[in-house]
Amino acid sequence: GAVVSQHPSWVICKSGTSVKIECRSLDFQATTMFWYRQFPKQSLMLMATSNEGSKATYEQGVEKDKFLINHASLTLSTLTVTSAHPEDSSFYICSAPGQGRLGGQPQHFGDGTRLSIL
Amino acid sequence: AQTVTQSQPEMSVQEAETVTLSCTYDTSENNYYLFWYKQPPSRQMILVIRQEAYKQQNATENRFSVNFQKAAKSFSLKISDSQLGDTAMYFCAYAGGTSYGKLTFGQGTILTVHP
C-alpha cells in the first residue's frame, strides 16, 4: 500500500546546525505534503503545506526562514530547520493525502523525526 | 476557523471494559470529515475510524464506534472490550470537504488500559 518514508527518525545535533528532514512517497505521487510539529504529550500542529512545484503555504506564526520547505518532485518533500536552536527540539511528522473523496482521503503519515538540539 | 476540542486529557479503563472519549468541534462548513487517530508510544499515527458528515449513520470498525451528533457538533469514540494494546494517545481530527485532507487536531486524550 501507499507509504510515506520519513528520514531520519532521530537526529541529535549542535545548536546552530541546519537539519534536513525528508519525506518520500512510495508507490504513489504526493502533490501535497503536510508538515506537523508535536511537543511531548501535546497535539500535532500544522506548520505548513507544501505543493509540488510551488511555494509552501505556512501557518500563522511559523517562521518561513527558519523552516524551509521544498517540494521539488512528486515523491519528495523536505523540511530544513535552519540554524537550529534548543527550542526547535520537537517531533516532526509529515503526511500526504492518498486517493479518495476530497477532504476524506486517507492521510499517509511518515513515522516522524525526533529532533534534539543540544 | 475550525476548532477541535478534547476535554479529557487522560482516561483510564480496565481491560475488557468500555470507555468513551469525547470530542467537540466547531465549523461553518456543511461538508467535512471527522477522524479518530491513535498514537501509541511508537508515535506512529494510526487511523482508527472516519466519519463523513453527510452520513447520518455512525461509523464502526470492529471494537471502535462513534457517536456523531452533527447538530451538537459532537463526535465521541467508544472503545469496547478494551485491550492493553489500545493504550495510546487518541486524537480527534477534522478535515474540510474542500481540503486535501489538511487536518485540525484536538488536544489529545491519553488512554491507559489497565490489566
Short mmCIF file of C-alpha atoms in Angstrom, two decimals:
data_model
loop_
_atom_site.label_atom_id
_atom_site.label_comp_id
_atom_site.label_asym_id
_atom_site.label_seq_id
_atom_site.Cartn_x
_atom_site.Cartn_y
_atom_site.Cartn_z
CA GLY A 1 0.00 0.00 0.00
CA ALA A 2 0.86 3.67 -0.06
CA VAL A 3 3.65 4.56 2.33
CA VAL A 4 5.44 7.73 3.26
CA SER A 5 9.05 7.14 4.23
CA GLN A 6 10.45 9.76 6.59
CA HIS A 7 14.14 10.15 7.40
CA PRO A 8 15.93 10.49 9.66
CA SER A 9 13.91 9.02 12.50
CA TRP A 10 16.09 10.64 15.15
CA VAL A 11 18.72 13.30 14.92
CA ILE A 12 20.82 15.00 17.58
CA CYS A 13 22.90 17.99 16.62
CA LYS A 14 24.57 21.06 17.97
CA SER A 15 22.94 24.45 18.19
CA GLY A 16 23.44 26.45 15.01
CA THR A 17 23.35 23.44 12.72
CA SER A 18 20.86 23.10 9.89
CA VAL A 19 18.95 19.85 9.72
CA LYS A 20 17.08 18.41 6.73
CA ILE A 21 14.16 16.02 7.10
CA GLU A 22 12.96 14.09 4.07
CA CYS A 23 9.59 12.58 3.31
CA ARG A 24 9.26 10.34 0.28
CA SER A 25 6.05 8.91 -1.04
CA LEU A 26 6.46 5.29 -2.09
CA ASP A 27 4.21 3.79 -4.75
CA PHE A 28 2.17 6.94 -5.14
CA GLN A 29 2.58 10.56 -6.13
CA ALA A 30 2.28 13.16 -3.42
CA THR A 31 1.42 16.51 -4.95
CA THR A 32 0.72 17.80 -1.45
CA MET A 33 2.59 17.20 1.80
CA PHE A 34 1.60 18.42 5.23
CA TRP A 35 4.24 19.11 7.87
CA TYR A 36 3.31 18.92 11.54
CA ARG A 37 5.16 19.60 14.75
CA GLN A 38 4.42 17.86 18.02
CA PHE A 39 5.72 18.57 21.53
CA PRO A 40 5.66 15.78 24.13
CA LYS A 41 2.14 14.79 25.16
CA GLN A 42 0.68 17.53 23.01
CA SER A 43 -1.23 17.69 19.79
CA LEU A 44 0.03 17.88 16.23
CA MET A 45 0.21 21.43 14.99
CA LEU A 46 0.24 22.05 11.27
CA MET A 47 3.30 24.05 10.29
CA ALA A 48 2.98 24.24 6.53
CA THR A 49 1.58 22.69 3.40
CA SER A 50 3.91 22.00 0.51
CA ASN A 51 2.79 21.57 -3.06
CA GLU A 52 4.94 20.13 -5.80
CA GLY A 53 6.45 22.83 -7.95
CA SER A 54 5.20 25.80 -5.96
CA LYS A 55 5.94 27.67 -2.77
CA ALA A 56 4.83 26.22 0.52
CA THR A 57 1.97 27.74 2.48
CA TYR A 58 2.92 28.40 6.09
CA GLU A 59 0.57 28.59 9.04
CA GLN A 60 0.39 31.74 11.06
CA GLY A 61 3.28 32.12 13.45
CA VAL A 62 5.61 29.70 11.64
CA GLU A 63 8.89 31.32 10.57
CA LYS A 64 9.41 30.74 6.88
CA ASP A 65 13.12 31.47 7.07
CA LYS A 66 13.58 29.07 9.96
CA PHE A 67 11.63 26.17 8.44
CA LEU A 68 12.44 25.87 4.76
CA ILE A 69 10.20 23.56 2.81
CA ASN A 70 10.93 22.25 -0.66
CA HIS A 71 8.71 20.01 -2.76
CA ALA A 72 10.73 19.61 -5.91
CA SER A 73 9.23 16.35 -7.15
CA LEU A 74 6.04 14.33 -6.89
CA THR A 75 7.68 11.93 -4.47
CA LEU A 76 9.88 14.08 -2.25
CA SER A 77 9.24 16.91 0.17
CA THR A 78 11.89 18.22 2.56
CA LEU A 79 11.84 20.34 5.68
CA THR A 80 15.06 22.08 6.64
CA VAL A 81 15.37 23.55 10.11
CA THR A 82 17.93 26.29 9.64
CA SER A 83 20.32 27.38 12.38
CA ALA A 84 18.54 25.13 14.83
CA HIS A 85 18.37 26.03 18.50
CA PRO A 86 17.22 24.02 21.54
CA GLU A 87 13.71 25.46 21.29
CA ASP A 88 13.40 23.82 17.86
CA SER A 89 13.71 20.41 19.50
CA SER A 90 10.48 18.59 18.78
CA PHE A 91 8.87 15.73 16.88
CA TYR A 92 8.19 16.50 13.23
CA ILE A 93 5.74 14.44 11.16
CA CYS A 94 4.78 14.64 7.52
CA SER A 95 1.67 13.30 5.83
CA ALA A 96 0.49 13.05 2.27
CA PRO A 97 -3.11 12.62 1.13
CA GLY A 98 -3.97 9.45 -0.72
CA GLN A 99 -6.73 8.77 -3.22
CA GLY A 100 -10.30 9.41 -2.28
CA ARG A 101 -13.07 11.95 -1.96
CA LEU A 102 -11.72 15.46 -1.35
CA GLY A 103 -11.29 16.02 2.35
CA GLY A 104 -11.91 12.44 3.28
CA GLN A 105 -8.96 10.84 1.60
CA PRO A 106 -6.65 8.79 3.79
CA GLN A 107 -3.58 10.50 5.13
CA HIS A 108 -0.34 8.60 4.83
CA PHE A 109 1.84 9.64 7.71
CA GLY A 110 5.58 9.33 7.96
CA ASP A 111 6.94 7.73 11.12
CA GLY A 112 8.19 11.07 12.36
CA THR A 113 11.56 12.62 13.17
CA ARG A 114 12.69 13.30 16.70
CA LEU A 115 14.92 16.35 16.59
CA SER A 116 17.10 17.15 19.59
CA ILE A 117 19.25 20.28 19.53
CA LEU A 118 21.98 20.46 22.16
CA ALA B 1 -11.58 28.77 11.60
CA GLN B 2 -12.29 25.23 12.58
CA THR B 3 -11.51 24.11 16.11
CA VAL B 4 -11.49 20.68 17.73
CA THR B 5 -11.72 20.24 21.48
CA GLN B 6 -10.97 17.19 23.55
CA SER B 7 -11.75 17.94 27.17
CA GLN B 8 -10.31 14.77 28.70
CA PRO B 9 -6.51 14.98 28.95
CA GLU B 10 -6.27 11.50 30.44
CA MET B 11 -8.53 8.49 30.80
CA SER B 12 -8.06 5.03 32.18
CA VAL B 13 -10.02 1.82 31.81
CA GLN B 14 -9.77 -1.77 32.89
CA GLU B 15 -9.06 -4.40 30.30
CA ALA B 16 -12.25 -5.76 28.67
CA GLU B 17 -14.31 -2.76 29.75
CA THR B 18 -15.75 0.02 27.63
CA VAL B 19 -14.53 3.61 27.50
CA THR B 20 -15.78 6.69 25.67
CA LEU B 21 -13.58 9.57 24.58
CA SER B 22 -15.21 12.93 23.95
CA CYS B 23 -14.68 15.39 21.15
CA THR B 24 -16.46 18.55 20.08
CA TYR B 25 -15.73 20.71 17.09
CA ASP B 26 -16.74 23.97 15.57
CA THR B 27 -17.16 24.67 11.88
CA SER B 28 -19.29 26.65 9.49
CA GLU B 29 -18.82 24.16 6.67
CA ASN B 30 -21.51 21.74 5.61
CA ASN B 31 -19.23 19.18 4.05
CA TYR B 32 -16.46 17.79 6.22
CA TYR B 33 -14.91 14.68 7.68
CA LEU B 34 -14.08 13.68 11.22
CA PHE B 35 -11.45 11.20 12.30
CA TRP B 36 -10.05 9.48 15.34
CA TYR B 37 -6.35 8.75 15.24
CA LYS B 38 -4.35 6.62 17.66
CA GLN B 39 -0.75 7.42 18.52
CA PRO B 40 0.90 4.64 20.54
CA PRO B 41 4.26 5.12 22.29
CA SER B 42 5.97 4.42 18.94
CA ARG B 43 4.41 7.75 17.86
CA GLN B 44 3.08 6.34 14.60
CA MET B 45 -0.22 7.88 13.59
CA ILE B 46 -2.84 5.20 13.05
CA LEU B 47 -6.30 5.91 11.68
CA VAL B 48 -8.93 4.36 13.92
CA ILE B 49 -12.15 5.48 12.34
CA ARG B 50 -13.57 8.03 9.91
CA GLN B 51 -16.97 9.71 9.70
CA GLU B 52 -18.39 11.62 6.76
CA ALA B 53 -20.55 14.49 7.93
CA TYR B 54 -23.24 13.93 5.34
CA LYS B 55 -23.78 10.38 6.54
CA GLN B 56 -26.15 10.05 9.47
CA GLN B 57 -25.12 6.52 10.26
CA ASN B 58 -22.42 6.27 12.89
CA ALA B 59 -19.20 4.67 11.70
CA THR B 60 -17.99 1.44 13.29
CA GLU B 61 -14.76 -0.51 12.97
CA ASN B 62 -14.75 -3.71 14.99
CA ARG B 63 -14.46 -2.65 18.66
CA PHE B 64 -14.46 1.04 17.79
CA SER B 65 -17.58 3.06 17.15
CA VAL B 66 -18.51 6.71 17.14
CA ASN B 67 -21.48 8.72 18.30
CA PHE B 68 -21.76 11.51 15.75
CA GLN B 69 -24.17 14.28 16.74
CA LYS B 70 -23.98 16.77 13.90
CA ALA B 71 -26.29 19.39 15.36
CA ALA B 72 -24.40 19.35 18.64
CA LYS B 73 -21.05 19.17 16.81
CA SER B 74 -20.04 16.22 18.92
CA PHE B 75 -18.01 13.21 17.85
CA SER B 76 -17.21 10.72 20.62
CA LEU B 77 -15.30 7.46 20.31
CA LYS B 78 -16.38 4.31 22.10
CA ILE B 79 -13.89 1.52 22.58
CA SER B 80 -15.48 -1.77 23.59
CA ASP B 81 -13.67 -4.72 25.14
CA SER B 82 -10.59 -2.58 25.76
CA GLN B 83 -7.26 -4.27 25.21
CA LEU B 84 -3.80 -3.46 26.55
CA GLY B 85 -2.76 -2.56 23.01
CA ASP B 86 -5.32 0.23 23.00
CA THR B 87 -3.08 2.20 25.37
CA ALA B 88 -2.16 5.29 23.36
CA MET B 89 -2.86 8.94 22.82
CA TYR B 90 -6.06 9.46 20.84
CA PHE B 91 -6.67 12.47 18.65
CA CYS B 92 -9.92 13.68 17.23
CA ALA B 93 -9.38 15.45 13.91
CA TYR B 94 -11.32 17.47 11.36
CA ALA B 95 -10.86 17.95 7.62
CA GLY B 96 -12.92 20.28 5.46
CA GLY B 97 -14.61 18.87 2.40
CA THR B 98 -12.73 21.18 0.08
CA SER B 99 -9.33 20.50 1.56
CA TYR B 100 -6.78 17.90 0.60
CA GLY B 101 -7.03 16.33 3.98
CA LYS B 102 -5.50 19.16 5.96
CA LEU B 103 -6.23 18.06 9.50
CA THR B 104 -7.07 20.11 12.54
CA PHE B 105 -6.37 18.04 15.63
CA GLY B 106 -7.81 18.18 19.11
CA GLN B 107 -5.53 18.35 22.13
CA GLY B 108 -5.50 14.58 22.53
CA THR B 109 -6.54 12.14 25.25
CA ILE B 110 -4.03 9.78 26.81
CA LEU B 111 -5.79 6.45 27.33
CA THR B 112 -4.32 3.85 29.63
CA VAL B 113 -5.74 0.34 29.69
CA HIS B 114 -5.01 -1.49 32.93
CA PRO B 115 -4.79 -5.27 33.20
#
